[in-house]
Amino acid sequence: MCADVVTRFAPSPTGFLHIGGARTALFNWLYARGRGGKFLLRIEDTDRARSTPEATQAILDGMAWLGLDHDGDVISQHDMAPRHIEVAHALLEKGAAFKCFATQEEIEAFREAARAEGRSTLYRSPWRDADASSHPDAPFVIRIKAPDAGKTVIRDTVQGDVTIDNAQLDDMILLRSDGSPVYMLAVVVDDHDMGVTHVIRGDDHLNNAARQMMIYHGMGWDVPVWSHIPLIHGDDGKKLSKRHGALGAQEYQVMGYPAAGMRNYLARLGWSHGDDEFFSDAQALEWFDIDGIRKSPAQFDFKKLENICGQHIAAANDAALRHELAAYLEAAGKPALSDAQLNGLEKAMYCLKERAKTLPELIEKGHFVVASRPIEADEKAAKHLDTVSRGILSELTPHLQDVSWERETLEEVLNGFAAAKDTKFGKLAGPLRAALAGRAATPSVFDMMLVLGREETIARLTDAAA
Ligand code: GLU
């Protein structure tokens, strides 16, 4: 246990919770929860033009579906602006930042000259070392004073030590001329103030880390443990696109993937524990560590996702599945099932959950429980209900009247009946499936008979025979 671990997920609310974001959230959640630490949520809504309350809600909903609960209140980065401004002024006091009065034209001229001379166009302001007495009464921005020479080393637990030449750093703006703080400052101040000890995030933020380090150093703050994880690619190794599965987390909910399977699959995207593919939350919490994060990009693979989800459905508790089915229907905007239908599905779950990869597949397998008489046969099933088959069903029905309603007896009766007809049970199965479920693919005939009970079974066979 390491109860002082604090991680955070810091999404920008500019769209839904995409699959890469969900994985980042999961890794931070696993790391903190597995160590008895805290997992915090900060909405990075400093970009007022691009942030929307709908996107924030979509992120919260996606996390709730995935079961990624956070500690404390959701923090709005925008609300912390006064504190960001305070830190910019503190940096100014310490001499780690300075007021820059350069105009837009002057900065452009600097860049043009740099380009012409083949120098770096990263801005270094002539105001870096100016004496306050020389400051004009004019608008200014506050900039960090980038280190003159040397190198910055980012100690990253995934990427190793990443060394950046300080010549690649600019006198980055901290406060704009309207006094508003920039995002790069906000991230550092918030992480520090929230007591974040470990930052796990996409490696598209690695370059930011070097710039953020200037602020940590300027304030004399401890740098958190950084883990920049490789992004997710499609199964062809290319950048993840919609076609590859770059959808919102909730689209997976609507497609009917169970949350536990999704968590398991997302954990495996870029992290591994030996050869383990299928594991429980408890195992993931016990096993998850930065050591297991791979340096190469993970590839999104729908087949694997389905396979893992299927195993989670098979392993799930029946009552839990019942609730998950109801929640799925609501999320997918499908008609709700009645309590009686859900009760039936729960009772039948033992024979449904073995081979369903998604929740809609589970419902389709349970169609025989959900449907009510008269059972309508779909096109495939209807082929099994010709005149001969209907005659057979009507002959069979009396044999079921008085037998004990147990698997063994039912097997004996049906096999005996088939033998008497000089055929195999397999030949009876099609008509029985059609009569009992109206489908050609169903759980076993015996399971359906046991779940439906004698009265309903006989009624359905009689309906079909008529
Ligand atoms: N808001 C950033 C993003 O959504 C994350 C910043 C961070 O984790 O430091 O990509």
Short mmCIF file of C-alpha atoms and ligand atoms in Angstrom, two decimals:
data_model
loop_
_atom_site.label_atom_id
_atom_site.label_comp_id
_atom_site.label_asym_id
_atom_site.label_seq_id
_atom_site.Cartn_x
_atom_site.Cartn_y
_atom_site.Cartn_z
CA MET A 1 0.00 0.00 0.00
CA CYS A 2 1.13 3.51 -0.70
CA ALA A 3 -1.79 5.58 0.48
CA ASP A 4 -0.18 8.86 -0.49
CA VAL A 5 -0.41 8.14 -4.21
CA VAL A 6 -2.58 10.73 -5.93
CA THR A 7 -3.38 10.43 -9.63
CA ARG A 8 -5.74 12.40 -11.79
CA PHE A 9 -7.53 12.31 -15.10
CA ALA A 10 -7.55 15.72 -16.77
CA PRO A 11 -9.66 15.64 -19.93
CA SER A 12 -10.40 18.70 -22.04
CA PRO A 13 -14.18 18.86 -22.49
CA THR A 14 -14.15 19.42 -26.23
CA GLY A 15 -15.86 16.16 -27.22
CA PHE A 16 -16.94 12.75 -25.94
CA LEU A 17 -14.72 10.52 -23.81
CA HIS A 18 -12.78 8.79 -26.56
CA ILE A 19 -11.22 5.40 -26.16
CA GLY A 20 -7.70 6.74 -25.58
CA GLY A 21 -8.98 9.05 -22.86
CA ALA A 22 -10.90 6.21 -21.26
CA ARG A 23 -7.71 4.15 -21.16
CA THR A 24 -5.75 7.03 -19.61
CA ALA A 25 -8.48 7.41 -16.97
CA LEU A 26 -8.44 3.66 -16.32
CA PHE A 27 -4.65 3.50 -15.90
CA ASN A 28 -4.71 6.37 -13.40
CA TRP A 29 -7.67 4.82 -11.59
CA LEU A 30 -5.99 1.41 -11.38
CA TYR A 31 -2.73 2.90 -10.20
CA ALA A 32 -4.34 4.91 -7.40
CA ARG A 33 -7.05 2.47 -6.34
CA GLY A 34 -4.66 -0.47 -6.37
CA ARG A 35 -2.51 1.37 -3.83
CA GLY A 36 -5.20 2.78 -1.62
CA GLY A 37 -4.44 6.22 -3.04
CA LYS A 38 -6.68 8.91 -4.51
CA PHE A 39 -7.92 9.34 -8.06
CA LEU A 40 -8.98 12.90 -8.90
CA LEU A 41 -10.86 14.34 -11.84
CA ARG A 42 -10.08 17.75 -13.31
CA ILE A 43 -11.93 19.13 -16.28
CA GLU A 44 -9.50 21.24 -18.30
CA ASP A 45 -11.95 23.84 -19.47
CA THR A 46 -9.56 26.78 -19.80
CA ASP A 47 -10.24 26.95 -23.53
CA ARG A 48 -13.62 28.63 -23.22
CA ALA A 49 -14.32 28.62 -26.94
CA ARG A 50 -13.91 24.85 -27.31
CA SER A 51 -15.19 23.59 -23.94
CA THR A 52 -18.86 22.68 -23.63
CA PRO A 53 -21.01 21.49 -20.72
CA GLU A 54 -22.31 18.70 -22.97
CA ALA A 55 -18.80 17.37 -23.43
CA THR A 56 -18.18 17.52 -19.68
CA GLN A 57 -21.38 15.54 -19.15
CA ALA A 58 -20.39 12.98 -21.79
CA ILE A 59 -17.05 12.49 -20.02
CA LEU A 60 -18.74 12.06 -16.64
CA ASP A 61 -21.28 9.62 -18.12
CA GLY A 62 -18.57 7.61 -19.85
CA MET A 63 -16.57 7.35 -16.64
CA ALA A 64 -19.65 6.40 -14.66
CA TRP A 65 -20.44 3.64 -17.12
CA LEU A 66 -16.89 2.33 -16.89
CA GLY A 67 -17.10 2.44 -13.11
CA LEU A 68 -14.15 4.83 -12.80
CA ASP A 69 -15.18 6.69 -9.67
CA HIS A 70 -13.12 9.65 -8.57
CA ASP A 71 -12.41 11.13 -5.16
CA GLY A 72 -13.68 14.54 -4.10
CA ASP A 73 -15.41 17.09 -6.30
CA VAL A 74 -14.87 17.43 -10.02
CA ILE A 75 -12.42 20.30 -10.37
CA SER A 76 -12.95 22.90 -13.05
CA GLN A 77 -9.62 24.26 -14.22
CA HIS A 78 -11.25 27.51 -15.26
CA ASP A 79 -12.42 28.11 -11.67
CA MET A 80 -8.81 27.98 -10.50
CA ALA A 81 -7.73 30.90 -12.73
CA PRO A 82 -7.13 33.31 -9.79
CA ARG A 83 -4.65 30.83 -8.33
CA HIS A 84 -2.89 30.43 -11.71
CA ILE A 85 -2.51 34.21 -11.89
CA GLU A 86 -1.14 34.25 -8.34
CA VAL A 87 1.54 31.72 -9.27
CA ALA A 88 2.52 33.69 -12.38
CA HIS A 89 3.11 36.68 -10.12
CA ALA A 90 5.04 34.54 -7.65
CA LEU A 91 7.32 33.47 -10.51
CA LEU A 92 7.76 37.12 -11.39
CA GLU A 93 8.76 37.90 -7.78
CA LYS A 94 11.28 35.06 -7.81
CA GLY A 95 12.83 36.32 -11.01
CA ALA A 96 11.87 33.10 -12.81
CA ALA A 97 9.44 35.05 -15.01
CA PHE A 98 9.41 38.54 -16.45
CA LYS A 99 7.15 41.14 -17.98
CA CYS A 100 7.48 41.27 -21.72
CA PHE A 101 6.38 44.39 -23.57
CA ALA A 102 7.24 43.17 -27.05
CA THR A 103 4.56 43.94 -29.60
CA GLN A 104 3.20 41.44 -32.08
CA GLU A 105 5.20 43.17 -34.85
CA GLU A 106 8.43 42.92 -32.87
CA ILE A 107 7.89 39.22 -32.26
CA GLU A 108 7.17 38.69 -35.96
CA ALA A 109 10.35 40.58 -36.84
CA PHE A 110 12.34 38.39 -34.40
CA ARG A 111 10.98 35.26 -36.09
CA GLU A 112 11.63 36.52 -39.57
CA ALA A 113 15.21 37.43 -38.75
CA ALA A 114 15.71 34.05 -37.07
CA ARG A 115 14.34 32.28 -40.14
CA ALA A 116 16.60 34.31 -42.43
CA GLU A 117 19.65 33.45 -40.32
CA GLY A 118 18.63 29.81 -39.98
CA ARG A 119 18.28 30.13 -36.17
CA SER A 120 15.52 28.67 -34.03
CA THR A 121 12.36 30.73 -34.21
CA LEU A 122 11.50 29.91 -30.60
CA TYR A 123 10.98 33.24 -28.96
CA ARG A 124 13.51 34.63 -26.52
CA SER A 125 12.41 38.08 -25.42
CA PRO A 126 14.74 41.07 -25.15
CA TRP A 127 12.86 41.92 -21.92
CA ARG A 128 14.20 38.83 -20.10
CA ASP A 129 16.75 40.77 -18.11
CA ALA A 130 15.36 44.29 -18.42
CA ASP A 131 15.37 46.37 -15.29
CA ALA A 132 11.93 47.30 -13.94
CA SER A 133 12.88 50.96 -14.21
CA SER A 134 13.02 50.59 -17.99
CA HIS A 135 9.46 49.17 -18.20
CA PRO A 136 7.13 51.34 -20.26
CA ASP A 137 3.53 52.02 -19.28
CA ALA A 138 2.20 49.64 -21.90
CA PRO A 139 0.41 46.28 -22.12
CA PHE A 140 2.59 43.29 -21.29
CA VAL A 141 2.50 39.54 -21.00
CA ILE A 142 4.25 37.52 -18.31
CA ARG A 143 6.73 35.01 -19.71
CA ILE A 144 8.80 32.31 -18.07
CA LYS A 145 12.54 32.78 -18.39
CA ALA A 146 13.67 29.73 -20.35
CA PRO A 147 17.07 28.35 -19.25
CA ASP A 148 19.96 29.87 -21.23
CA ALA A 149 21.95 26.76 -21.87
CA GLY A 150 22.18 23.15 -20.84
CA LYS A 151 19.67 20.38 -21.07
CA THR A 152 16.44 19.38 -19.40
CA VAL A 153 15.98 15.74 -18.50
CA ILE A 154 12.48 14.39 -18.18
CA ARG A 155 12.57 11.31 -16.00
CA ASP A 156 9.78 9.25 -17.47
CA THR A 157 8.91 5.84 -16.08
CA VAL A 158 7.74 4.58 -19.48
CA GLN A 159 9.99 6.40 -21.95
CA GLY A 160 13.07 6.44 -19.74
CA ASP A 161 15.14 9.62 -19.44
CA VAL A 162 14.21 12.01 -22.23
CA THR A 163 16.78 14.76 -22.70
CA ILE A 164 15.80 18.03 -24.30
CA ASP A 165 18.24 20.71 -25.31
CA ASN A 166 17.21 23.88 -23.51
CA ALA A 167 17.69 25.75 -26.77
CA GLN A 168 14.43 24.06 -27.74
CA LEU A 169 12.55 25.90 -25.02
CA ASP A 170 11.04 29.34 -25.50
CA ASP A 171 10.18 32.13 -23.13
CA MET A 172 6.68 30.73 -22.94
CA ILE A 173 3.80 33.02 -22.04
CA LEU A 174 2.26 32.39 -18.61
CA LEU A 175 -0.24 35.27 -18.50
CA ARG A 176 -1.63 36.88 -21.61
CA SER A 177 -1.88 40.66 -21.94
CA ASP A 178 -5.52 40.46 -20.81
CA GLY A 179 -4.24 38.82 -17.61
CA SER A 180 -5.61 35.37 -18.40
CA PRO A 181 -3.42 32.35 -17.59
CA VAL A 182 -2.35 29.89 -20.29
CA TYR A 183 -3.12 26.22 -20.19
CA MET A 184 0.48 25.11 -19.62
CA LEU A 185 0.64 27.11 -16.39
CA ALA A 186 -2.77 25.89 -15.26
CA VAL A 187 -1.80 22.20 -15.58
CA VAL A 188 1.29 22.60 -13.42
CA VAL A 189 -0.39 24.70 -10.74
CA ASP A 190 -3.38 22.39 -10.54
CA ASP A 191 -1.30 19.23 -10.38
CA HIS A 192 0.79 20.79 -7.63
CA ASP A 193 -2.16 22.13 -5.65
CA MET A 194 -4.11 18.90 -5.99
CA GLY A 195 -1.14 17.03 -4.57
CA VAL A 196 -0.79 14.87 -7.65
CA THR A 197 2.13 12.49 -7.19
CA HIS A 198 1.85 10.48 -10.44
CA VAL A 199 0.80 11.67 -13.88
CA ILE A 200 -0.06 8.99 -16.43
CA ARG A 201 -1.03 10.52 -19.77
CA GLY A 202 -0.62 10.17 -23.52
CA ASP A 203 2.87 10.64 -24.94
CA ASP A 204 1.52 13.49 -27.06
CA HIS A 205 2.13 15.47 -23.85
CA LEU A 206 5.81 14.60 -23.58
CA ASN A 207 6.93 17.85 -25.21
CA ASN A 208 4.71 19.79 -22.83
CA ALA A 209 6.48 18.12 -19.94
CA ALA A 210 9.74 19.93 -20.74
CA ARG A 211 7.98 23.28 -20.80
CA GLN A 212 6.02 22.46 -17.67
CA MET A 213 9.24 21.61 -15.92
CA MET A 214 10.36 25.25 -16.24
CA ILE A 215 7.42 26.20 -14.03
CA TYR A 216 8.12 23.45 -11.48
CA HIS A 217 11.73 24.58 -11.28
CA GLY A 218 10.79 28.23 -11.09
CA MET A 219 8.52 27.57 -8.11
CA GLY A 220 10.87 25.06 -6.52
CA TRP A 221 8.12 22.43 -6.58
CA ASP A 222 8.61 18.67 -6.82
CA VAL A 223 7.96 17.30 -10.28
CA PRO A 224 5.41 14.44 -10.19
CA VAL A 225 6.34 10.99 -11.43
CA TRP A 226 5.58 11.19 -15.13
CA SER A 227 4.51 8.23 -17.27
CA HIS A 228 3.83 9.13 -20.88
CA ILE A 229 2.06 6.23 -22.50
CA PRO A 230 2.11 5.44 -26.22
CA LEU A 231 -1.08 6.23 -28.08
CA ILE A 232 -3.47 3.60 -29.38
CA HIS A 233 -3.25 2.61 -33.03
CA GLY A 234 -5.61 0.70 -35.30
CA ASP A 235 -5.04 -2.97 -36.12
CA ASP A 236 -3.13 -1.89 -39.24
CA GLY A 237 -0.66 0.08 -37.12
CA LYS A 238 -2.03 3.41 -38.35
CA LYS A 239 -3.30 6.22 -36.14
CA LEU A 240 -6.62 5.26 -34.59
CA SER A 241 -9.58 6.46 -36.61
CA LYS A 242 -13.32 5.86 -36.37
CA ARG A 243 -12.98 2.86 -38.64
CA HIS A 244 -10.53 1.30 -36.17
CA GLY A 245 -12.76 1.85 -33.17
CA ALA A 246 -11.88 5.41 -32.16
CA LEU A 247 -15.35 5.95 -30.85
CA GLY A 248 -16.69 7.48 -27.69
CA ALA A 249 -16.74 5.19 -24.65
CA GLN A 250 -20.51 5.41 -24.65
CA GLU A 251 -20.76 4.11 -28.17
CA TYR A 252 -19.32 0.89 -26.81
CA GLN A 253 -22.00 0.92 -24.15
CA VAL A 254 -24.65 1.36 -26.85
CA MET A 255 -23.11 -1.52 -28.83
CA GLY A 256 -23.66 -3.61 -25.71
CA TYR A 257 -20.16 -4.35 -24.48
CA PRO A 258 -20.22 -5.00 -20.73
CA ALA A 259 -18.28 -2.44 -18.67
CA ALA A 260 -16.19 -5.12 -16.93
CA GLY A 261 -15.08 -6.50 -20.30
CA MET A 262 -14.32 -3.01 -21.54
CA ARG A 263 -12.18 -2.29 -18.47
CA ASN A 264 -10.31 -5.54 -18.94
CA TYR A 265 -9.72 -4.88 -22.64
CA LEU A 266 -8.67 -1.24 -22.14
CA ALA A 267 -6.23 -2.32 -19.42
CA ARG A 268 -4.65 -4.72 -21.90
CA LEU A 269 -4.23 -1.93 -24.46
CA GLY A 270 -0.63 -1.08 -23.82
CA TRP A 271 -0.22 -2.84 -20.48
CA SER A 272 0.30 -6.49 -19.74
CA HIS A 273 0.76 -8.84 -16.84
CA GLY A 274 2.50 -11.91 -18.19
CA ASP A 275 0.23 -13.69 -20.63
CA ASP A 276 -2.96 -12.82 -18.80
CA GLU A 277 -5.67 -11.68 -21.21
CA PHE A 278 -8.79 -12.21 -19.12
CA PHE A 279 -8.84 -10.91 -15.57
CA SER A 280 -11.13 -9.45 -12.95
CA ASP A 281 -11.06 -5.91 -11.58
CA ALA A 282 -9.56 -7.26 -8.37
CA GLN A 283 -6.70 -8.84 -10.31
CA ALA A 284 -6.15 -5.72 -12.40
CA LEU A 285 -6.02 -3.62 -9.23
CA GLU A 286 -3.54 -5.99 -7.69
CA TRP A 287 -1.35 -6.33 -10.78
CA PHE A 288 -1.37 -2.93 -12.41
CA ASP A 289 1.99 -1.23 -12.35
CA ILE A 290 3.94 1.14 -14.59
CA ASP A 291 6.47 -1.62 -15.29
CA GLY A 292 3.88 -3.47 -17.35
CA ILE A 293 3.23 -0.53 -19.70
CA ARG A 294 4.71 -1.14 -23.13
CA LYS A 295 6.79 1.40 -25.01
CA SER A 296 5.27 0.61 -28.40
CA PRO A 297 1.77 1.72 -29.40
CA ALA A 298 -1.06 -0.65 -28.58
CA GLN A 299 -3.31 -1.82 -31.41
CA PHE A 300 -7.07 -1.73 -31.05
CA ASP A 301 -8.57 -5.07 -32.01
CA PHE A 302 -12.35 -5.57 -32.03
CA LYS A 303 -12.02 -9.38 -32.06
CA LYS A 304 -10.04 -9.35 -28.83
CA LEU A 305 -12.48 -6.93 -27.28
CA GLU A 306 -15.37 -9.26 -28.14
CA ASN A 307 -13.54 -12.30 -26.93
CA ILE A 308 -12.77 -10.71 -23.56
CA CYS A 309 -16.30 -9.33 -23.24
CA GLY A 310 -17.71 -12.79 -23.93
CA GLN A 311 -15.63 -14.22 -21.11
CA HIS A 312 -16.83 -11.50 -18.75
CA ILE A 313 -20.46 -12.17 -19.61
CA ALA A 314 -19.94 -15.89 -19.02
CA ALA A 315 -18.30 -15.23 -15.67
CA ALA A 316 -20.74 -12.59 -14.46
CA ASN A 317 -23.25 -13.07 -11.71
CA ASP A 318 -26.81 -13.57 -13.09
CA ALA A 319 -28.40 -10.79 -11.05
CA ALA A 320 -25.64 -8.37 -12.06
CA LEU A 321 -26.19 -9.26 -15.72
CA ARG A 322 -29.89 -8.61 -15.35
CA HIS A 323 -29.13 -5.07 -14.16
CA GLU A 324 -26.57 -4.56 -16.87
CA LEU A 325 -29.09 -5.66 -19.52
CA ALA A 326 -31.66 -3.16 -18.27
CA ALA A 327 -29.04 -0.37 -18.21
CA TYR A 328 -27.88 -1.30 -21.69
CA LEU A 329 -31.42 -1.07 -23.12
CA GLU A 330 -31.85 2.35 -21.58
CA ALA A 331 -28.48 3.62 -22.84
CA ALA A 332 -29.19 2.24 -26.31
CA GLY A 333 -32.63 3.89 -26.37
CA LYS A 334 -34.36 0.52 -26.81
CA PRO A 335 -37.70 -0.41 -25.25
CA ALA A 336 -37.34 -1.55 -21.65
CA LEU A 337 -38.13 -5.13 -20.66
CA SER A 338 -40.81 -5.80 -18.05
CA ASP A 339 -39.89 -7.18 -14.63
CA ALA A 340 -41.38 -10.52 -15.66
CA GLN A 341 -39.19 -10.60 -18.77
CA LEU A 342 -36.11 -9.67 -16.75
CA ASN A 343 -36.97 -12.32 -14.15
CA GLY A 344 -37.22 -14.86 -16.95
CA LEU A 345 -33.90 -13.83 -18.41
CA GLU A 346 -32.23 -14.02 -15.02
CA LYS A 347 -33.59 -17.52 -14.52
CA ALA A 348 -32.39 -18.52 -18.00
CA MET A 349 -29.05 -16.74 -17.69
CA TYR A 350 -27.18 -19.97 -16.97
CA CYS A 351 -27.90 -21.21 -20.48
CA LEU A 352 -27.59 -17.84 -22.25
CA LYS A 353 -24.36 -16.37 -21.03
CA GLU A 354 -21.96 -19.04 -22.19
CA ARG A 355 -21.48 -17.84 -25.74
CA ALA A 356 -22.73 -14.24 -25.89
CA LYS A 357 -20.08 -11.64 -26.68
CA THR A 358 -22.33 -8.64 -26.15
CA LEU A 359 -25.47 -7.78 -24.22
CA PRO A 360 -27.68 -7.62 -27.34
CA GLU A 361 -26.47 -11.11 -28.22
CA LEU A 362 -27.46 -12.22 -24.75
CA ILE A 363 -30.95 -10.80 -25.26
CA GLU A 364 -31.23 -12.44 -28.67
CA LYS A 365 -30.31 -15.81 -27.13
CA GLY A 366 -32.93 -15.17 -24.49
CA HIS A 367 -35.58 -14.36 -27.08
CA PHE A 368 -37.51 -17.51 -26.08
CA VAL A 369 -37.99 -16.05 -22.57
CA VAL A 370 -38.77 -12.53 -23.66
CA ALA A 371 -41.27 -13.52 -26.36
CA SER A 372 -44.83 -14.41 -25.46
CA ARG A 373 -47.40 -16.64 -27.12
CA PRO A 374 -48.24 -17.01 -29.85
CA ILE A 375 -44.57 -17.33 -30.76
CA GLU A 376 -43.84 -15.87 -34.16
CA ALA A 377 -41.25 -17.84 -36.09
CA ASP A 378 -38.69 -15.85 -38.06
CA GLU A 379 -37.96 -16.83 -41.65
CA LYS A 380 -35.26 -19.38 -40.83
CA ALA A 381 -37.26 -21.03 -38.06
CA ALA A 382 -40.47 -21.09 -40.09
CA LYS A 383 -38.81 -23.50 -42.55
CA HIS A 384 -38.81 -26.09 -39.76
CA LEU A 385 -42.55 -25.92 -39.30
CA ASP A 386 -43.86 -27.66 -42.39
CA THR A 387 -46.91 -29.93 -42.27
CA VAL A 388 -44.89 -33.03 -41.40
CA SER A 389 -43.08 -31.31 -38.53
CA ARG A 390 -46.29 -29.88 -37.17
CA GLY A 391 -47.78 -33.38 -37.19
CA ILE A 392 -44.77 -34.65 -35.24
CA LEU A 393 -45.06 -31.89 -32.66
CA SER A 394 -48.71 -32.64 -32.11
CA GLU A 395 -47.92 -36.32 -31.62
CA LEU A 396 -45.15 -35.50 -29.17
CA THR A 397 -47.17 -33.22 -26.93
CA PRO A 398 -49.14 -35.92 -25.04
CA HIS A 399 -45.85 -37.64 -24.10
CA LEU A 400 -44.86 -34.58 -22.11
CA GLN A 401 -48.08 -34.34 -20.07
CA ASP A 402 -47.22 -36.54 -17.12
CA VAL A 403 -43.43 -36.98 -17.07
CA SER A 404 -41.34 -35.43 -14.35
CA TRP A 405 -39.98 -32.13 -15.62
CA GLU A 406 -36.28 -32.83 -15.30
CA ARG A 407 -33.49 -32.81 -17.80
CA GLU A 408 -32.83 -36.57 -17.71
CA THR A 409 -36.47 -37.53 -18.11
CA LEU A 410 -36.99 -35.03 -20.90
CA GLU A 411 -33.96 -36.36 -22.70
CA GLU A 412 -35.27 -39.90 -22.35
CA VAL A 413 -38.72 -38.96 -23.61
CA LEU A 414 -37.50 -37.02 -26.63
CA ASN A 415 -34.84 -39.55 -27.59
CA GLY A 416 -37.35 -42.38 -27.15
CA PHE A 417 -39.90 -40.53 -29.25
CA ALA A 418 -37.32 -39.91 -31.99
CA ALA A 419 -36.33 -43.58 -31.98
CA ALA A 420 -39.96 -44.64 -32.26
CA LYS A 421 -40.25 -42.37 -35.29
CA ASP A 422 -37.15 -44.04 -36.67
CA THR A 423 -35.22 -40.81 -36.61
CA LYS A 424 -32.67 -38.95 -34.46
CA PHE A 425 -33.34 -36.30 -31.87
CA GLY A 426 -31.39 -33.86 -34.06
CA LYS A 427 -34.22 -34.03 -36.60
CA LEU A 428 -36.72 -32.95 -33.96
CA ALA A 429 -34.58 -30.10 -32.70
CA GLY A 430 -35.35 -27.69 -35.58
CA PRO A 431 -39.14 -27.86 -35.21
CA LEU A 432 -38.83 -27.72 -31.40
CA ARG A 433 -36.63 -24.61 -31.54
CA ALA A 434 -39.04 -23.00 -33.97
CA ALA A 435 -42.03 -23.83 -31.78
CA LEU A 436 -40.44 -22.82 -28.47
CA ALA A 437 -38.43 -19.77 -29.55
CA GLY A 438 -39.41 -18.88 -33.11
CA ARG A 439 -35.69 -18.96 -33.86
CA ALA A 440 -33.31 -21.42 -35.50
CA ALA A 441 -30.41 -20.61 -33.15
CA THR A 442 -31.31 -20.97 -29.48
CA PRO A 443 -30.02 -22.49 -26.26
CA SER A 444 -30.53 -26.25 -26.05
CA VAL A 445 -34.10 -27.49 -26.40
CA PHE A 446 -33.91 -29.05 -22.93
CA ASP A 447 -32.76 -25.84 -21.33
CA MET A 448 -35.62 -23.98 -22.97
CA MET A 449 -38.13 -26.57 -21.80
CA LEU A 450 -36.78 -26.43 -18.26
CA VAL A 451 -36.83 -22.64 -18.15
CA LEU A 452 -40.31 -22.37 -19.68
CA GLY A 453 -41.86 -25.14 -17.59
CA ARG A 454 -44.34 -27.81 -18.63
CA GLU A 455 -47.41 -25.69 -19.15
CA GLU A 456 -45.79 -23.05 -21.34
CA THR A 457 -43.79 -25.66 -23.29
CA ILE A 458 -46.88 -27.68 -24.12
CA ALA A 459 -48.84 -24.54 -24.97
CA ARG A 460 -46.16 -23.40 -27.42
CA LEU A 461 -45.90 -26.84 -29.04
CA THR A 462 -49.67 -26.97 -29.37
CA ASP A 463 -49.74 -23.48 -30.91
CA ALA A 464 -47.10 -24.48 -33.45
CA ALA A 465 -48.81 -27.76 -34.30
CA ALA A 466 -52.13 -26.07 -34.98
N1 GLU B 1 -6.24 18.07 -21.01
C1 GLU B 1 -5.26 17.24 -21.65
C2 GLU B 1 -5.93 16.34 -22.67
O1 GLU B 1 -7.13 16.17 -22.63
C3 GLU B 1 -4.51 16.38 -20.65
C4 GLU B 1 -3.46 17.12 -19.94
C5 GLU B 1 -2.66 16.30 -18.99
O2 GLU B 1 -3.00 15.13 -18.72
O3 GLU B 1 -1.69 16.84 -18.44
O4 GLU B 1 -5.26 15.81 -23.51
#
